[in-house]
mmCIF file of C-alpha atoms in Angstrom:
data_model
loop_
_atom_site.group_PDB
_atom_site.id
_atom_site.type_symbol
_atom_site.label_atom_id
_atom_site.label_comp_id
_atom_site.label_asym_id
_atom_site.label_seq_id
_atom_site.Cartn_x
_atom_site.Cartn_y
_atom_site.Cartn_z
ATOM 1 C CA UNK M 210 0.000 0.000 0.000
ATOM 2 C CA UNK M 211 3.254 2.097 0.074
ATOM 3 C CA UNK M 212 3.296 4.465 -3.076
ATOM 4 C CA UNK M 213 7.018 3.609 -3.813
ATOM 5 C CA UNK M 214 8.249 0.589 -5.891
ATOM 6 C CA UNK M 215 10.682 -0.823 -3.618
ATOM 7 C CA UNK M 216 8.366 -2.889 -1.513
ATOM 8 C CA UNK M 217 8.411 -5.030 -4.882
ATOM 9 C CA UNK M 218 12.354 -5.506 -4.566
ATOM 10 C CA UNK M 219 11.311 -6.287 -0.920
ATOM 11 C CA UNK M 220 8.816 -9.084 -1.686
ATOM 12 C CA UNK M 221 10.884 -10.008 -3.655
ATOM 13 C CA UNK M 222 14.198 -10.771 -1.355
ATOM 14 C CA UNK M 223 11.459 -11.720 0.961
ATOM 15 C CA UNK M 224 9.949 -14.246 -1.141
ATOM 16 C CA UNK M 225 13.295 -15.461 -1.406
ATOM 17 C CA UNK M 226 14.156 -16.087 1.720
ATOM 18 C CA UNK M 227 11.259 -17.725 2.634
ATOM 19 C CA UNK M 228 11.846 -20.688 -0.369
ATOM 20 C CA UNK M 229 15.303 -20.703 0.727
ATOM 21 C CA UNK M 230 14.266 -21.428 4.395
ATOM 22 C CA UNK M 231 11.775 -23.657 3.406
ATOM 23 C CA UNK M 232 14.645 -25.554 1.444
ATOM 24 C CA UNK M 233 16.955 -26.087 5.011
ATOM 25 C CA UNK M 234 13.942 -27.500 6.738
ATOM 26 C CA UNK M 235 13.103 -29.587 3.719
ATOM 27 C CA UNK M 236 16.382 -30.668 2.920
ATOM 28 C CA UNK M 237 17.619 -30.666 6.864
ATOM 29 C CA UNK M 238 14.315 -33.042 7.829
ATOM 30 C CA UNK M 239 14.874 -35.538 5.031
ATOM 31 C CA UNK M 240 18.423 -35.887 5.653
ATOM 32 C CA UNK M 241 18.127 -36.723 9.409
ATOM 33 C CA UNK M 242 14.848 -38.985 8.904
ATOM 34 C CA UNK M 243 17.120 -41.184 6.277
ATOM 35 C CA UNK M 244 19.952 -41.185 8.366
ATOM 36 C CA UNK M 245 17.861 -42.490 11.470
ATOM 37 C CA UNK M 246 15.919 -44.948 9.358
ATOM 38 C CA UNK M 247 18.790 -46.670 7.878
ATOM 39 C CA UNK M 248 20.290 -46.840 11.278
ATOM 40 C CA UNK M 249 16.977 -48.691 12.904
ATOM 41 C CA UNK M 250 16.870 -50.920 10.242
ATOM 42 C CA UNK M 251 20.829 -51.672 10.681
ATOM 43 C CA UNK M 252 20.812 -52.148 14.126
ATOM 44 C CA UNK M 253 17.432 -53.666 15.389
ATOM 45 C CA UNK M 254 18.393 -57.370 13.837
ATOM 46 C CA UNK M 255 21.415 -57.019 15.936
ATOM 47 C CA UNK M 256 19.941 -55.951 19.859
ATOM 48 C CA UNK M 257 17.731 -57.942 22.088
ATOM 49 C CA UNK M 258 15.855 -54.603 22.670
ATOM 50 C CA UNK M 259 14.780 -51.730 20.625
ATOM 51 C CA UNK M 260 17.414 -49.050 19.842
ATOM 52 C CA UNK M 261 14.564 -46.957 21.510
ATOM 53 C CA UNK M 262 11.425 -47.086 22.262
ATOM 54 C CA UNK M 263 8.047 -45.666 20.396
ATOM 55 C CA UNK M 264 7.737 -43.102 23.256
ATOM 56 C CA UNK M 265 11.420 -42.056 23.307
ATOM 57 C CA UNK M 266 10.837 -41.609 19.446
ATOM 58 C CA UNK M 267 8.109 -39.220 19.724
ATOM 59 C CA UNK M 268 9.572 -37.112 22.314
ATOM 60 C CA UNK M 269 12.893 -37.170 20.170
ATOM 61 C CA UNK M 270 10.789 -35.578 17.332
ATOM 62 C CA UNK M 271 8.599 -33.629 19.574
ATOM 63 C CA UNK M 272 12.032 -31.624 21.512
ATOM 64 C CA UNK M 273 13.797 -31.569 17.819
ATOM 65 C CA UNK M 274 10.949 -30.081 16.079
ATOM 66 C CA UNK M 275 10.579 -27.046 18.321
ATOM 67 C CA UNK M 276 13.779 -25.501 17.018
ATOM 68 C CA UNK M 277 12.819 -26.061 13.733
ATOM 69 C CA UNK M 278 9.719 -24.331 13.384
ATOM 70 C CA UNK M 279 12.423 -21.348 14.589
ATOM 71 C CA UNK M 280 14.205 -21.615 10.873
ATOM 72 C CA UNK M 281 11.289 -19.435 9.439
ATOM 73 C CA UNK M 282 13.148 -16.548 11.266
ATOM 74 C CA UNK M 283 16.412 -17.524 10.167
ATOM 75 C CA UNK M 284 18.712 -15.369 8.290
ATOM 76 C CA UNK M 285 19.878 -16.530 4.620
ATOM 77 C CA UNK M 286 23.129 -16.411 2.772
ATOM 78 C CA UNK M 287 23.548 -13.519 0.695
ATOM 79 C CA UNK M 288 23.997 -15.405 -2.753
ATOM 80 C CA UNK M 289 20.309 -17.008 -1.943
ATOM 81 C CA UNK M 290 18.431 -13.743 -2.198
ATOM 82 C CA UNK M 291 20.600 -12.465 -5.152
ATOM 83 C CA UNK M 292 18.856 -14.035 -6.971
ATOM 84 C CA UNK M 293 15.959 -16.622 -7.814
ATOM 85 C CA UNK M 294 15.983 -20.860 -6.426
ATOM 86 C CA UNK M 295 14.925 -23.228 -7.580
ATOM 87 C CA UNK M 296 13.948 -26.709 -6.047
ATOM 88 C CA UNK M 297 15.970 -28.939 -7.645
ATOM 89 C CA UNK M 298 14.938 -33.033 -6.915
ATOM 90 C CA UNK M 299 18.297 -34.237 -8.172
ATOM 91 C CA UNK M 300 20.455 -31.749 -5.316
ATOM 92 C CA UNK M 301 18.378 -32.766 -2.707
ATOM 93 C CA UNK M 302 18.374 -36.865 -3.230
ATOM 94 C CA UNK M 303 22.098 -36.382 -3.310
ATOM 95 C CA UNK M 304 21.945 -34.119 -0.190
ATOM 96 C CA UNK M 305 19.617 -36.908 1.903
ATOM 97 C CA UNK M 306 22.606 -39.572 0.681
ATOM 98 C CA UNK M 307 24.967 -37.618 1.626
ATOM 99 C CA UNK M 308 24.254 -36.187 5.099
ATOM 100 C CA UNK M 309 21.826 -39.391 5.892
ATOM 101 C CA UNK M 310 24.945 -41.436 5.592
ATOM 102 C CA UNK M 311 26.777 -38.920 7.438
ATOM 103 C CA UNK M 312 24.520 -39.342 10.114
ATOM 104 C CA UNK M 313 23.742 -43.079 10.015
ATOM 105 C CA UNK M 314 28.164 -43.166 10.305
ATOM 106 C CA UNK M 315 27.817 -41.826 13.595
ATOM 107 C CA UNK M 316 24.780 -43.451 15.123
ATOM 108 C CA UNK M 317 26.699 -46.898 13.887
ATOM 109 C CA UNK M 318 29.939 -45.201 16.134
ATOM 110 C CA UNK M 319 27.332 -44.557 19.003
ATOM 111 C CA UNK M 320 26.394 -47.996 19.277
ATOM 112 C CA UNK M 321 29.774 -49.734 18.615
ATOM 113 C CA UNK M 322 30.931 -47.788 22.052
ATOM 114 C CA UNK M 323 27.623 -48.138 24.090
ATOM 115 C CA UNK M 324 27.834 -51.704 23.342
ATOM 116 C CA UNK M 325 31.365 -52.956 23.312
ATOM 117 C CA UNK M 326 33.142 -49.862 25.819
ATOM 118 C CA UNK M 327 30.263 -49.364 27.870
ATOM 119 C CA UNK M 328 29.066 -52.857 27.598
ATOM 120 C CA UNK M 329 25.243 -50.888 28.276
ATOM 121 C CA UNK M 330 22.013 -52.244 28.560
ATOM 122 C CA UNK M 331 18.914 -51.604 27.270
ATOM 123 C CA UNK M 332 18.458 -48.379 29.669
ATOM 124 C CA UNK M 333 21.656 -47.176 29.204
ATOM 125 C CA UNK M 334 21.918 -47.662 25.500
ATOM 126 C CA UNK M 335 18.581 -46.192 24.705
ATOM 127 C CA UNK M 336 19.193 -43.313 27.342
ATOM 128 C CA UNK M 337 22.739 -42.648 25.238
ATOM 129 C CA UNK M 338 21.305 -42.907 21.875
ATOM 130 C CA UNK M 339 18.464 -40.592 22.338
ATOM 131 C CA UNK M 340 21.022 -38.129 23.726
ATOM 132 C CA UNK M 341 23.505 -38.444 20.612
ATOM 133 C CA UNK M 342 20.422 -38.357 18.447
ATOM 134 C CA UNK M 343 18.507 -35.483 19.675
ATOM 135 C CA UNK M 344 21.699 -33.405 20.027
ATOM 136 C CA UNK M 345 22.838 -34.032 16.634
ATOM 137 C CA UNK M 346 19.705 -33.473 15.106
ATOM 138 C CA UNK M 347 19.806 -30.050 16.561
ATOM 139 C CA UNK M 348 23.741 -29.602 16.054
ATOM 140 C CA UNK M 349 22.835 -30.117 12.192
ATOM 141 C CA UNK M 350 20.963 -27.608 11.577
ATOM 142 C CA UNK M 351 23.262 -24.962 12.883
ATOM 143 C CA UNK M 352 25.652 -26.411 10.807
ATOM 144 C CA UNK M 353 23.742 -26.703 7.677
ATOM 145 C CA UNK M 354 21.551 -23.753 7.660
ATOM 146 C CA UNK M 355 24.138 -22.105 5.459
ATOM 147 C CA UNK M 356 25.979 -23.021 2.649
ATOM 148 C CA UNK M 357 29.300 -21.497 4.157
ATOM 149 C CA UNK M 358 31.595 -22.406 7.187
ATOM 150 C CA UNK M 359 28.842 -22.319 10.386
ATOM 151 C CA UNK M 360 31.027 -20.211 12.695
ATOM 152 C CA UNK M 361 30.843 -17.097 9.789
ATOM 153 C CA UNK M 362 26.720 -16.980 9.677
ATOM 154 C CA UNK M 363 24.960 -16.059 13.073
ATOM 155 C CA UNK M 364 21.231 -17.890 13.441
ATOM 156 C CA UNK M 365 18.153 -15.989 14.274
ATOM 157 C CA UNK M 366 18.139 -14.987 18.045
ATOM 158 C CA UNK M 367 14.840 -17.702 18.310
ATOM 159 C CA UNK M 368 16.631 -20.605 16.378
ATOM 160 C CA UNK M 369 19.530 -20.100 18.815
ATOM 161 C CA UNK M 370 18.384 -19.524 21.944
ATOM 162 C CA UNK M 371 15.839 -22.636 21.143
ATOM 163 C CA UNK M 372 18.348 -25.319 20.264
ATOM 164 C CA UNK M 373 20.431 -23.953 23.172
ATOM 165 C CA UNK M 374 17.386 -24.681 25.395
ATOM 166 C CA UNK M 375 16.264 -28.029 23.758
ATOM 167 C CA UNK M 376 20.022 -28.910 24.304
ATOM 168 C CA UNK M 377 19.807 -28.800 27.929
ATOM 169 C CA UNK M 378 16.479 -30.258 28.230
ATOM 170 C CA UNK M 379 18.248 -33.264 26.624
ATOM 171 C CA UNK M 380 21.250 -33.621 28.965
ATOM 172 C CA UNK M 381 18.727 -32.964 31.463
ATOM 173 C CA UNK M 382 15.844 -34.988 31.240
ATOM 174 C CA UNK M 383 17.525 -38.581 32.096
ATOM 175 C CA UNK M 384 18.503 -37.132 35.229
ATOM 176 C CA UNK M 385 14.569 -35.706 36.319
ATOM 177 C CA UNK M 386 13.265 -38.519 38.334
ATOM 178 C CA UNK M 387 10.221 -39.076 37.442
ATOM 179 C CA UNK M 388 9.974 -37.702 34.288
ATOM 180 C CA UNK M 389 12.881 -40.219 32.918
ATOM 181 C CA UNK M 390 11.127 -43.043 34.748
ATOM 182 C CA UNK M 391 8.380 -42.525 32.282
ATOM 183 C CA UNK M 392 10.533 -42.393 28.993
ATOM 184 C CA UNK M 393 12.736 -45.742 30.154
ATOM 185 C CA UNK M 394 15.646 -43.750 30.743
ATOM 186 C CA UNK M 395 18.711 -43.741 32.935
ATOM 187 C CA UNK M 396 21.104 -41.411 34.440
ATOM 188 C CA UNK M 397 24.407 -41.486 32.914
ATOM 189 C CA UNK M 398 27.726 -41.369 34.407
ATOM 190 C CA UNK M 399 30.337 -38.282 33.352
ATOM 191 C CA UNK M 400 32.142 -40.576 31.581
ATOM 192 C CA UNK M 401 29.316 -41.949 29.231
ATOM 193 C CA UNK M 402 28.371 -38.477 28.309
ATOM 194 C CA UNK M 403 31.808 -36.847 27.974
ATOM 195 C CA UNK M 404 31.777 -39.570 25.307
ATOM 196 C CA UNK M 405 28.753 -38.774 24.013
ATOM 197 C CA UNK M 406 29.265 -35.311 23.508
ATOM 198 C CA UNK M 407 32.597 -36.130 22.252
ATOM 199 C CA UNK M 408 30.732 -38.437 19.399
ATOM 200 C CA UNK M 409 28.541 -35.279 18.765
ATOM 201 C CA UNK M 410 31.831 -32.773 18.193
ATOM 202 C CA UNK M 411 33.117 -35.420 16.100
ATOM 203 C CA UNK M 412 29.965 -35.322 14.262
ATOM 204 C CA UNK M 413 29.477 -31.536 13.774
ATOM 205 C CA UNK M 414 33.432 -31.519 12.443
ATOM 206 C CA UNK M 415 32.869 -34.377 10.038
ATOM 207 C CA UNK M 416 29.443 -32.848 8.544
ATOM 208 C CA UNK M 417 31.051 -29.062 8.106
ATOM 209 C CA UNK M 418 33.524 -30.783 6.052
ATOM 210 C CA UNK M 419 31.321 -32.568 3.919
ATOM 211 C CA UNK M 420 29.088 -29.377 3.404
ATOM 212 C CA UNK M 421 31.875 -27.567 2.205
ATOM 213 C CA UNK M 422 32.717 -30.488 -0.530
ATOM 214 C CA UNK M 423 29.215 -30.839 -1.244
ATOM 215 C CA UNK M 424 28.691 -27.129 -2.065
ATOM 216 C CA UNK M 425 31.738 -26.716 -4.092
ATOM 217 C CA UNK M 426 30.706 -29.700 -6.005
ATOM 218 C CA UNK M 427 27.211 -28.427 -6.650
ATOM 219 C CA UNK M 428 28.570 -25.371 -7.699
ATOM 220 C CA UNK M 429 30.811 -26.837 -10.485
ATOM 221 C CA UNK M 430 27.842 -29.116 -12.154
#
């Protein structure tokens, strides 16, 4: 209703932005989901137990969704408003392999060292794969809501301060009595989660490299 013509360029780069958040939810979601699936399906044959249980699934995707919905507010890389997207199928099958795999790598690693170094059962391994998994899942998209090195693009204020509060909840929530009595889980000793988080780091470091290769791939095709 302004009378000036640059609220077009402004729907415009807003327009924009919107797709390209849309696409890091999108292609952030399907990633994770593939990664997780492949790694159920790989290690169920293999346990006397579930990795985890139905409930401990849907709180998983209850506590990692809330951040998510906070990518709408996100801020986008420069080169994605300069000018127009486009959803390309072909990028984003190759971006589920890629980062599913990633993912599925590390649940595999989580397991190995509950199981064989921790020699856990099926409170402790559930309790320390719901951990890795949740905190992960939010570590990703931090690192893969731009297409350039994470530390150089600062999140929206809400998609921070969120995954910095979901993060907690996680570490926390095996250690609240009764709550954790109703998910199945178990407290944790330092040592279990200082392993833990050290799978996570390992995690972030491996997927930042792989996002830089797959970007500078894409960009030469």
């Amino acid at each position: 209703l302004k009378p000036d013509l640059s609220v077009l360029h402004q729907s415009v780069v807003d327009g924009r932005r919107t797709f390209a958040n849309t696409l890091k939810y999108v292609h952030i979601t399907i990633s994770a989901n593939f990664g997780n699936m492949i790694s159920m399906a790989v290690a169920t044959p293999f346990l006397p137990f579930l990795p985890l249980l139905p409930k401990q699934i849907l709180l998983n995707n209850f506590l990692s969704d809330l951040p998510s919905v906070a990518i709408s507010t996100d801020a986008v890389d420069q080169d994605q408003v300069a000018r127009p997207q486009e959803w390309d199928m072909n990028r984003t099958r190759r971006f589920m392999f890629v980062f599913g795999l990633i993912s599925s790598a590390f649940d595999l690693l989580t397991f190995a060292t509950l199981i064989w170094v921790f020699k856990a059962g099926e409170g402790v391994f559930q309790t320390g794969w719901f951990i890795v998994s949740l905190l992960t899942e939010l570590a990703v998209v931090l690192v893969l809501r731009t297409r350039g090195p994470a530390w150089r693009s600062r999140p929206s204020t809400l998609l921070l301060r969120s995954t910095l509060a979901v993060g907690v909840a996680t570490l926390a929530i095996p250690f609240l009595g009764g709550l954790s009595v109703v998910f199945g889980f178990v407290p944790l000793s330092p040592v279990q989660i200082g392993v833990l988080l050290a799978i996570v780091a390992a995690y972030v470091v491996a997927t930042e490299a792989a996002k830089s290769w797959f970007y500078r791939r894409s960009t030469k095709e």
